[in-house]
mmCIF file of C-alpha atoms and ligand atoms in Angstrom:
data_model
loop_
_atom_site.group_PDB
_atom_site.id
_atom_site.type_symbol
_atom_site.label_atom_id
_atom_site.label_comp_id
_atom_site.label_asym_id
_atom_site.label_seq_id
_atom_site.Cartn_x
_atom_site.Cartn_y
_atom_site.Cartn_z
ATOM 1 C CA MET A 195 0.046 -0.013 0.177
ATOM 2 C CA ASN A 196 1.417 3.355 -0.755
ATOM 3 C CA ALA A 197 1.369 6.409 1.597
ATOM 4 C CA ASP A 198 -1.162 8.509 -0.459
ATOM 5 C CA PRO A 199 -2.114 11.105 2.251
ATOM 6 C CA ARG A 200 -5.490 11.688 0.350
ATOM 7 C CA THR A 201 -8.796 10.245 1.643
ATOM 8 C CA TYR A 202 -10.762 7.391 0.085
ATOM 9 C CA SER A 203 -13.808 6.498 1.544
ATOM 10 C CA LEU A 204 -17.021 4.555 0.523
ATOM 11 C CA GLU A 205 -20.688 5.129 1.400
ATOM 12 C CA LEU A 206 -23.263 2.756 2.218
ATOM 13 C CA PHE A 207 -26.780 2.707 3.172
ATOM 14 C CA PRO A 208 -28.345 0.888 6.123
ATOM 15 C CA PRO A 209 -30.032 -2.230 4.999
ATOM 16 C CA GLN A 210 -34.126 -2.712 5.490
ATOM 17 C CA THR A 211 -34.280 -6.432 6.362
ATOM 18 C CA PRO A 212 -32.331 -9.241 7.860
ATOM 19 C CA GLU A 213 -31.292 -10.686 4.544
ATOM 20 C CA GLY A 214 -30.484 -6.920 3.592
ATOM 21 C CA ALA A 215 -28.100 -6.849 6.587
ATOM 22 C CA GLU A 216 -26.494 -10.295 5.649
ATOM 23 C CA LYS A 217 -25.791 -9.161 1.952
ATOM 24 C CA LEU A 218 -24.414 -5.896 3.292
ATOM 25 C CA ARG A 219 -22.121 -7.892 5.656
ATOM 26 C CA ALA A 220 -20.744 -9.641 2.933
ATOM 27 C CA ALA A 221 -20.514 -6.769 0.598
ATOM 28 C CA ARG A 222 -18.636 -5.046 3.334
ATOM 29 C CA ALA A 223 -16.261 -7.708 3.843
ATOM 30 C CA ARG A 224 -15.310 -7.282 0.230
ATOM 31 C CA LEU A 225 -14.960 -3.375 0.221
ATOM 32 C CA ALA A 226 -12.948 -3.499 3.268
ATOM 33 C CA LEU A 227 -10.104 -5.372 1.099
ATOM 34 C CA LEU A 228 -9.967 -1.691 -0.606
ATOM 35 C CA ARG A 229 -8.872 -0.326 2.805
ATOM 36 C CA PRO A 230 -11.117 2.773 2.686
ATOM 37 C CA ARG A 231 -10.429 5.550 5.338
ATOM 38 C CA PHE A 232 -13.904 5.262 6.333
ATOM 39 C CA PHE A 233 -17.084 3.775 5.618
ATOM 40 C CA SER A 234 -20.198 6.543 5.943
ATOM 41 C CA VAL A 235 -23.677 5.191 6.191
ATOM 42 C CA THR A 236 -26.575 7.198 5.277
ATOM 43 C CA PHE A 237 -29.468 8.362 7.423
ATOM 44 C CA GLY A 238 -33.131 8.473 6.573
ATOM 45 C CA ALA A 239 -36.068 10.696 8.110
ATOM 46 C CA GLY A 240 -38.013 7.650 10.039
ATOM 47 C CA GLY A 241 -37.331 6.540 13.411
ATOM 48 C CA SER A 242 -36.658 2.933 12.242
ATOM 49 C CA THR A 243 -34.120 3.940 9.512
ATOM 50 C CA ARG A 244 -31.944 5.891 12.230
ATOM 51 C CA GLU A 245 -32.070 2.610 14.264
ATOM 52 C CA ARG A 246 -30.655 0.750 11.244
ATOM 53 C CA THR A 247 -27.889 3.705 10.586
ATOM 54 C CA LEU A 248 -26.612 3.293 14.185
ATOM 55 C CA ASN A 249 -26.717 -0.521 14.086
ATOM 56 C CA THR A 250 -24.889 -0.603 10.757
ATOM 57 C CA VAL A 251 -22.329 2.152 12.207
ATOM 58 C CA LEU A 252 -21.699 0.166 15.031
ATOM 59 C CA GLU A 253 -21.428 -3.271 13.038
ATOM 60 C CA ILE A 254 -18.723 -1.683 11.031
ATOM 61 C CA GLN A 255 -16.756 -0.181 13.833
ATOM 62 C CA ALA A 256 -16.752 -3.958 15.641
ATOM 63 C CA GLU A 257 -15.222 -4.996 12.260
ATOM 64 C CA GLY A 258 -12.219 -2.741 13.123
ATOM 65 C CA HIS A 259 -13.251 -0.021 10.375
ATOM 66 C CA ARG A 260 -13.873 3.776 10.926
ATOM 67 C CA ALA A 261 -17.579 4.542 10.505
ATOM 68 C CA ALA A 262 -19.023 7.817 9.730
ATOM 69 C CA PRO A 263 -22.829 7.961 10.400
ATOM 70 C CA HIS A 264 -24.750 10.807 8.471
ATOM 71 C CA LEU A 265 -27.108 12.798 10.165
ATOM 72 C CA SER A 266 -29.777 15.142 9.208
ATOM 73 C CA CYS A 267 -31.964 17.823 10.452
ATOM 74 C CA ILE A 268 -35.742 16.171 9.054
ATOM 75 C CA GLY A 269 -37.558 15.654 11.994
ATOM 76 C CA SER A 270 -35.257 16.295 14.734
ATOM 77 C CA THR A 271 -35.191 18.264 17.879
ATOM 78 C CA PRO A 272 -32.327 19.067 20.029
ATOM 79 C CA GLU A 273 -33.271 16.305 22.173
ATOM 80 C CA SER A 274 -33.208 13.735 19.705
ATOM 81 C CA ILE A 275 -29.978 14.884 18.261
ATOM 82 C CA ARG A 276 -28.504 15.095 21.503
ATOM 83 C CA ALA A 277 -29.227 11.439 22.249
ATOM 84 C CA ILE A 278 -27.860 10.243 19.175
ATOM 85 C CA LEU A 279 -24.597 12.061 19.701
ATOM 86 C CA ASP A 280 -24.386 10.518 23.085
ATOM 87 C CA GLN A 281 -25.042 7.098 21.766
ATOM 88 C CA TYR A 282 -22.120 7.830 19.060
ATOM 89 C CA ARG A 283 -19.876 9.317 21.883
ATOM 90 C CA ALA A 284 -20.725 6.322 23.982
ATOM 91 C CA ASN A 285 -19.442 4.195 21.315
ATOM 92 C CA GLY A 286 -16.525 5.504 20.294
ATOM 93 C CA ILE A 287 -18.015 7.281 16.932
ATOM 94 C CA ARG A 288 -15.904 10.307 16.118
ATOM 95 C CA HIS A 289 -17.014 11.209 12.451
ATOM 96 C CA LEU A 290 -20.101 12.377 11.249
ATOM 97 C CA VAL A 291 -21.654 13.650 7.951
ATOM 98 C CA ALA A 292 -24.194 16.289 8.809
ATOM 99 C CA LEU A 293 -27.136 17.350 6.444
ATOM 100 C CA ARG A 294 -30.207 19.036 6.041
ATOM 101 C CA GLY A 295 -32.057 16.025 4.507
ATOM 102 C CA ASP A 296 -34.881 16.028 2.232
ATOM 103 C CA LEU A 297 -38.685 16.163 3.438
ATOM 104 C CA PRO A 298 -40.284 12.901 2.606
ATOM 105 C CA SER A 299 -43.559 13.450 0.934
ATOM 106 C CA GLY A 300 -46.334 13.171 3.413
ATOM 107 C CA MET A 301 -44.034 14.321 6.261
ATOM 108 C CA ALA A 302 -44.856 18.084 7.265
ATOM 109 C CA GLN A 303 -42.547 19.051 10.387
ATOM 110 C CA PRO A 304 -39.009 19.873 8.898
ATOM 111 C CA GLY A 305 -37.533 19.691 12.249
ATOM 112 C CA THR A 306 -36.084 22.419 14.700
ATOM 113 C CA PHE A 307 -33.050 22.610 12.462
ATOM 114 C CA ARG A 308 -33.760 24.106 9.099
ATOM 115 C CA TYR A 309 -30.373 24.109 7.746
ATOM 116 C CA ALA A 310 -27.444 21.864 7.884
ATOM 117 C CA ASN A 311 -25.377 24.901 9.591
ATOM 118 C CA GLU A 312 -27.539 25.103 12.475
ATOM 119 C CA LEU A 313 -27.079 21.424 12.835
ATOM 120 C CA VAL A 314 -23.176 21.669 12.449
ATOM 121 C CA GLU A 315 -23.487 24.514 15.162
ATOM 122 C CA PHE A 316 -25.279 22.601 17.652
ATOM 123 C CA ILE A 317 -22.896 19.417 17.447
ATOM 124 C CA ARG A 318 -20.286 21.684 17.930
ATOM 125 C CA LYS A 319 -21.888 23.429 20.878
ATOM 126 C CA GLU A 320 -22.884 20.212 22.609
ATOM 127 C CA THR A 321 -19.968 17.828 21.878
ATOM 128 C CA GLY A 322 -16.746 20.476 21.393
ATOM 129 C CA ASP A 323 -14.122 18.768 19.159
ATOM 130 C CA TRP A 324 -15.131 15.312 19.676
ATOM 131 C CA PHE A 325 -16.394 14.734 15.879
ATOM 132 C CA HIS A 326 -14.968 15.379 12.539
ATOM 133 C CA ILE A 327 -17.754 16.683 10.844
ATOM 134 C CA GLU A 328 -18.616 16.467 7.026
ATOM 135 C CA VAL A 329 -20.853 18.519 5.124
ATOM 136 C CA ALA A 330 -22.220 18.198 1.629
ATOM 137 C CA ALA A 331 -21.140 20.403 -1.101
ATOM 138 C CA TYR A 332 -22.678 21.150 -4.911
ATOM 139 C CA PRO A 333 -20.485 22.059 -7.355
ATOM 140 C CA GLU A 334 -23.435 22.387 -9.786
ATOM 141 C CA TYR A 335 -25.289 23.797 -7.201
ATOM 142 C CA HIS A 336 -28.164 22.503 -4.851
ATOM 143 C CA PRO A 337 -31.301 22.369 -6.533
ATOM 144 C CA GLN A 338 -33.125 24.690 -4.041
ATOM 145 C CA ALA A 339 -30.294 27.111 -4.263
ATOM 146 C CA LYS A 340 -31.655 30.627 -5.045
ATOM 147 C CA SER A 341 -28.413 31.476 -7.074
ATOM 148 C CA PRO A 342 -24.722 30.127 -7.172
ATOM 149 C CA GLU A 343 -23.634 32.944 -4.801
ATOM 150 C CA ASP A 344 -26.186 32.040 -2.263
ATOM 151 C CA ASP A 345 -25.300 28.514 -2.072
ATOM 152 C CA LEU A 346 -21.456 29.311 -1.815
ATOM 153 C CA LEU A 347 -22.601 31.445 0.942
ATOM 154 C CA ALA A 348 -24.563 28.546 2.356
ATOM 155 C CA PHE A 349 -21.653 26.131 2.036
ATOM 156 C CA LYS A 350 -19.485 28.683 3.632
ATOM 157 C CA ARG A 351 -21.544 29.129 6.984
ATOM 158 C CA LYS A 352 -21.570 25.257 7.308
ATOM 159 C CA LEU A 353 -17.711 25.411 7.616
ATOM 160 C CA ASP A 354 -17.932 28.580 9.706
ATOM 161 C CA ALA A 355 -20.045 26.727 12.136
ATOM 162 C CA GLY A 356 -17.599 24.383 12.529
ATOM 163 C CA ALA A 357 -17.317 21.485 9.960
ATOM 164 C CA ASN A 358 -13.919 20.386 9.116
ATOM 165 C CA SER A 359 -14.324 19.233 5.256
ATOM 166 C CA ALA A 360 -16.858 18.472 2.715
ATOM 167 C CA ILE A 361 -17.932 15.695 0.461
ATOM 168 C CA THR A 362 -19.713 16.505 -2.805
ATOM 169 C CA GLN A 363 -22.689 15.541 -4.496
ATOM 170 C CA TYR A 364 -21.850 13.690 -7.708
ATOM 171 C CA PHE A 365 -21.217 15.127 -11.039
ATOM 172 C CA TYR A 366 -19.468 14.351 -14.517
ATOM 173 C CA ASN A 367 -18.349 17.697 -15.311
ATOM 174 C CA LEU A 368 -15.159 17.948 -14.156
ATOM 175 C CA ASP A 369 -14.903 21.737 -14.718
ATOM 176 C CA ALA A 370 -18.051 22.130 -12.269
ATOM 177 C CA TYR A 371 -15.865 20.887 -9.564
ATOM 178 C CA VAL A 372 -12.788 22.892 -10.442
ATOM 179 C CA LYS A 373 -14.454 26.382 -10.989
ATOM 180 C CA PHE A 374 -16.467 25.535 -7.594
ATOM 181 C CA VAL A 375 -13.138 25.010 -5.560
ATOM 182 C CA ASP A 376 -11.973 28.044 -7.155
ATOM 183 C CA ALA A 377 -14.857 30.077 -6.274
ATOM 184 C CA CYS A 378 -14.647 28.564 -2.580
ATOM 185 C CA GLN A 379 -10.642 29.649 -2.416
ATOM 186 C CA ALA A 380 -11.770 33.036 -3.590
ATOM 187 C CA ALA A 381 -14.154 33.091 -0.537
ATOM 188 C CA GLY A 382 -11.504 31.965 1.656
ATOM 189 C CA ILE A 383 -12.610 28.347 2.401
ATOM 190 C CA THR A 384 -9.491 26.298 2.971
ATOM 191 C CA ALA A 385 -11.453 22.876 3.883
ATOM 192 C CA PRO A 386 -10.927 19.840 1.946
ATOM 193 C CA ILE A 387 -13.738 19.375 -0.632
ATOM 194 C CA VAL A 388 -13.511 15.824 -1.542
ATOM 195 C CA PRO A 389 -15.405 14.622 -4.754
ATOM 196 C CA GLY A 390 -18.411 12.353 -4.671
ATOM 197 C CA ILE A 391 -18.434 9.747 -7.288
ATOM 198 C CA MET A 392 -21.101 7.746 -8.679
ATOM 199 C CA PRO A 393 -20.199 4.729 -10.593
ATOM 200 C CA ILE A 394 -22.587 3.944 -13.443
ATOM 201 C CA ALA A 395 -24.350 0.786 -13.273
ATOM 202 C CA SER A 396 -27.651 1.537 -15.183
ATOM 203 C CA PHE A 397 -28.686 4.490 -17.246
ATOM 204 C CA ALA A 398 -32.467 4.538 -15.924
ATOM 205 C CA ASN A 399 -31.655 4.805 -12.135
ATOM 206 C CA LEU A 400 -28.766 7.071 -12.846
ATOM 207 C CA ALA A 401 -31.222 9.707 -14.661
ATOM 208 C CA ARG A 402 -33.861 9.432 -11.901
ATOM 209 C CA PHE A 403 -31.193 9.999 -9.339
ATOM 210 C CA SER A 404 -29.595 12.848 -11.173
ATOM 211 C CA ASP A 405 -32.902 14.612 -11.810
ATOM 212 C CA ASN A 406 -33.807 14.580 -8.435
ATOM 213 C CA CYS A 407 -30.362 15.885 -6.824
ATOM 214 C CA GLY A 408 -29.892 18.451 -9.594
ATOM 215 C CA ALA A 409 -26.523 16.548 -11.026
ATOM 216 C CA GLU A 410 -26.089 16.937 -14.762
ATOM 217 C CA ILE A 411 -25.545 13.858 -16.786
ATOM 218 C CA PRO A 412 -23.745 15.313 -19.945
ATOM 219 C CA ARG A 413 -25.641 15.214 -23.103
ATOM 220 C CA TRP A 414 -22.816 12.973 -24.896
ATOM 221 C CA MET A 415 -23.210 10.627 -21.905
ATOM 222 C CA ARG A 416 -26.937 10.433 -21.939
ATOM 223 C CA LYS A 417 -26.611 9.623 -25.660
ATOM 224 C CA LYS A 418 -24.254 6.801 -25.288
ATOM 225 C CA LEU A 419 -25.947 5.298 -22.283
ATOM 226 C CA GLU A 420 -29.205 5.433 -23.678
ATOM 227 C CA SER A 421 -27.756 3.925 -27.147
ATOM 228 C CA TYR A 422 -26.896 0.694 -24.951
ATOM 229 C CA ALA A 423 -30.491 0.110 -24.020
ATOM 230 C CA ASP A 424 -30.348 -3.022 -21.858
ATOM 231 C CA ASP A 425 -26.960 -4.056 -22.909
ATOM 232 C CA ARG A 426 -25.686 -4.156 -19.250
ATOM 233 C CA GLU A 427 -22.348 -5.064 -20.347
ATOM 234 C CA SER A 428 -21.707 -1.742 -22.360
ATOM 235 C CA ILE A 429 -23.105 0.479 -19.711
ATOM 236 C CA ARG A 430 -20.837 -0.840 -17.468
ATOM 237 C CA SER A 431 -17.581 -0.663 -19.695
ATOM 238 C CA PHE A 432 -18.601 2.695 -20.811
ATOM 239 C CA GLY A 433 -19.412 4.009 -17.089
ATOM 240 C CA LEU A 434 -15.934 2.555 -16.131
ATOM 241 C CA ASP A 435 -14.100 4.432 -18.366
ATOM 242 C CA VAL A 436 -15.556 7.601 -17.849
ATOM 243 C CA VAL A 437 -15.843 7.355 -14.027
ATOM 244 C CA THR A 438 -11.904 6.236 -14.118
ATOM 245 C CA GLN A 439 -10.826 9.152 -16.490
ATOM 246 C CA LEU A 440 -12.674 11.709 -14.341
ATOM 247 C CA CYS A 441 -11.386 10.338 -10.877
ATOM 248 C CA GLU A 442 -7.639 10.498 -12.821
ATOM 249 C CA ARG A 443 -8.598 13.907 -13.714
ATOM 250 C CA LEU A 444 -9.706 14.837 -10.391
ATOM 251 C CA LEU A 445 -6.699 13.568 -8.646
ATOM 252 C CA ALA A 446 -4.319 15.231 -11.105
ATOM 253 C CA HIS A 447 -6.296 18.582 -10.260
ATOM 254 C CA GLY A 448 -5.330 17.906 -6.772
ATOM 255 C CA ALA A 449 -8.666 16.786 -5.001
ATOM 256 C CA PRO A 450 -7.985 15.880 -1.442
ATOM 257 C CA GLY A 451 -9.661 12.544 -2.033
ATOM 258 C CA LEU A 452 -12.703 10.374 -3.302
ATOM 259 C CA HIS A 453 -15.862 9.360 -1.912
ATOM 260 C CA PHE A 454 -17.722 6.763 -3.693
ATOM 261 C CA TYR A 455 -21.387 6.107 -3.704
ATOM 262 C CA THR A 456 -21.217 2.701 -3.570
ATOM 263 C CA LEU A 457 -24.902 1.769 -3.520
ATOM 264 C CA ASN A 458 -24.181 -1.123 -1.478
ATOM 265 C CA GLN A 459 -22.655 -2.729 -4.574
ATOM 266 C CA VAL A 460 -18.941 -4.238 -4.708
ATOM 267 C CA SER A 461 -18.075 -4.899 -8.466
ATOM 268 C CA LEU A 462 -17.954 -1.313 -9.860
ATOM 269 C CA THR A 463 -16.278 0.465 -7.067
ATOM 270 C CA SER A 464 -13.335 -2.268 -6.447
ATOM 271 C CA GLU A 465 -12.695 -2.109 -10.281
ATOM 272 C CA LEU A 466 -12.630 1.695 -10.201
ATOM 273 C CA TRP A 467 -10.236 1.603 -7.267
ATOM 274 C CA ARG A 468 -8.191 -1.139 -9.098
ATOM 275 C CA ARG A 469 -7.941 0.861 -12.355
ATOM 276 C CA LEU A 470 -7.021 3.738 -10.290
ATOM 277 C CA ARG A 471 -4.582 2.096 -7.760
ATOM 278 C CA LEU A 472 -6.308 3.486 -4.462
ATOM 279 C CA SER A 473 -5.749 3.034 -0.987
ATOM 280 C CA GLY A 474 -7.363 4.256 2.017
HETATM 281 P P1 FAD B 778 -28.134 22.621 3.280
HETATM 282 O O1 FAD B 778 -26.325 23.180 3.462
HETATM 283 O O2 FAD B 778 -28.742 23.117 4.559
HETATM 284 O O3 FAD B 778 -28.645 23.388 2.069
HETATM 285 C C1 FAD B 778 -29.692 23.016 1.475
HETATM 286 C C2 FAD B 778 -30.409 24.179 0.564
HETATM 287 O O4 FAD B 778 -30.762 25.333 1.519
HETATM 288 C C3 FAD B 778 -29.457 24.743 -0.063
HETATM 289 O O5 FAD B 778 -30.099 25.023 -1.562
HETATM 290 C C4 FAD B 778 -28.532 26.169 0.220
HETATM 291 O O6 FAD B 778 -28.391 26.878 -0.615
HETATM 292 C C5 FAD B 778 -30.005 26.632 1.139
HETATM 293 N N1 FAD B 778 -29.451 27.423 2.391
HETATM 294 C C6 FAD B 778 -28.800 26.873 3.454
HETATM 295 N N2 FAD B 778 -28.642 27.918 4.208
HETATM 296 C C7 FAD B 778 -29.713 28.807 3.837
HETATM 297 C C8 FAD B 778 -30.349 29.725 4.518
HETATM 298 N N3 FAD B 778 -29.793 30.314 6.068
HETATM 299 N N4 FAD B 778 -31.255 30.273 3.886
HETATM 300 C C9 FAD B 778 -31.997 30.370 2.792
HETATM 301 N N5 FAD B 778 -31.608 29.004 1.965
HETATM 302 C C10 FAD B 778 -30.390 28.379 2.673
HETATM 303 N N6 FAD B 778 -29.793 13.348 2.465
HETATM 304 C C11 FAD B 778 -30.525 12.297 3.472
HETATM 305 O O7 FAD B 778 -31.567 12.347 3.607
HETATM 306 N N7 FAD B 778 -29.635 11.467 4.432
HETATM 307 C C12 FAD B 778 -28.339 11.361 3.786
HETATM 308 O O8 FAD B 778 -27.866 10.250 4.350
HETATM 309 C C13 FAD B 778 -27.612 12.156 2.921
HETATM 310 N N8 FAD B 778 -26.425 11.856 2.616
HETATM 311 C C14 FAD B 778 -25.717 12.856 1.720
HETATM 312 C C15 FAD B 778 -24.230 12.884 1.544
HETATM 313 C C16 FAD B 778 -23.970 13.704 0.944
HETATM 314 C C17 FAD B 778 -22.364 13.541 0.551
HETATM 315 C C18 FAD B 778 -24.446 14.650 -0.296
HETATM 316 C C19 FAD B 778 -23.761 15.965 -1.049
HETATM 317 C C20 FAD B 778 -25.990 14.718 0.136
HETATM 318 C C21 FAD B 778 -26.521 13.753 1.135
HETATM 319 N N9 FAD B 778 -27.891 14.003 1.431
HETATM 320 C C22 FAD B 778 -28.637 12.832 2.247
HETATM 321 C C23 FAD B 778 -28.753 14.603 0.506
HETATM 322 C C24 FAD B 778 -29.125 16.111 1.131
HETATM 323 O O9 FAD B 778 -29.871 15.851 2.383
HETATM 324 C C25 FAD B 778 -29.785 16.871 0.104
HETATM 325 O O10 FAD B 778 -29.009 17.188 -0.696
HETATM 326 C C26 FAD B 778 -30.295 18.153 0.903
HETATM 327 O O11 FAD B 778 -31.699 18.641 -0.025
HETATM 328 C C27 FAD B 778 -29.377 19.211 1.231
HETATM 329 O O12 FAD B 778 -28.682 18.964 2.516
HETATM 330 P P2 FAD B 778 -27.818 19.903 2.517
HETATM 331 O O13 FAD B 778 -27.007 19.518 3.988
HETATM 332 O O14 FAD B 778 -26.759 20.053 1.593
HETATM 333 O O15 FAD B 778 -28.516 21.379 3.023
#
């Protein structure tokens, strides 16, 4: 393994069923061979998904790996966040990804904290320097942002509130990241901004995700992916080439690491790591 100081990490989502938990254990055992710096685990809005995040994080930690639970403002109160932070501290978890989250349809109450900066501020006030706090960044801008300038200010507020570093929404336009980092530097932001990387397994799923979260699939990629229709092998091969090249360019540009949205799948992320010769 080399001594690359950059941070390579993997994101998982918590399983919904005992069978899902078993599958995820098997996937994690294989992903752990990549030696990521940490595994992050997403967080949903309902009470039961919260338990699943905690359980998954504790399993990861018991397996000897660093785990970073995500935490969101949705439906939260200072008391509920305090209880979660206490649980994490009691279990030696020192890394969090703090988010606003999105209100699920049918859920009326966003929670006491309206934006992620308020959550970060609360975590710092309650727990001092215990946690390394990551926040989200959007090189192609958050879909609800009033303007790029407003979004940059909102991002800066999260860092000023005490976040240590950021992970971006995924993107396929290198320029979006480069220009976003330039704008951050011009605004005095020095925290590491790690690109989020989405491997490509299926065009339909990717298109749906991208429409929801505001990530752009460039027209040339969309056209190619559409042309493969159900030919999964061609999609896989094209996606691996495109994403490998994006990662190589990001690293050449000085990106401080890469964070892979694994969607609990092993093969694409493993192949990307092999091609990029990464180690955590
Ligand atoms: P914020 O930083 O609060 O920003 C949200 C929007 O509000 C932006 O448009 C911003 O410009 C605007 N804004 C911020 N502050 C203000 C203000 N004071 N006044 C007016 N406007 C303001 N979601 C989950 O539910 N669970 C997860 O586990 C999860 N993990 C994620 C991990 C990563 C790395 C990323 C990039 C996203 C993740 N998400 C997750 C999705 C995220 O919750 C959504 O993108 C959400 O819409 C925004 O969250 P945020 O923390 O970026 O919000």
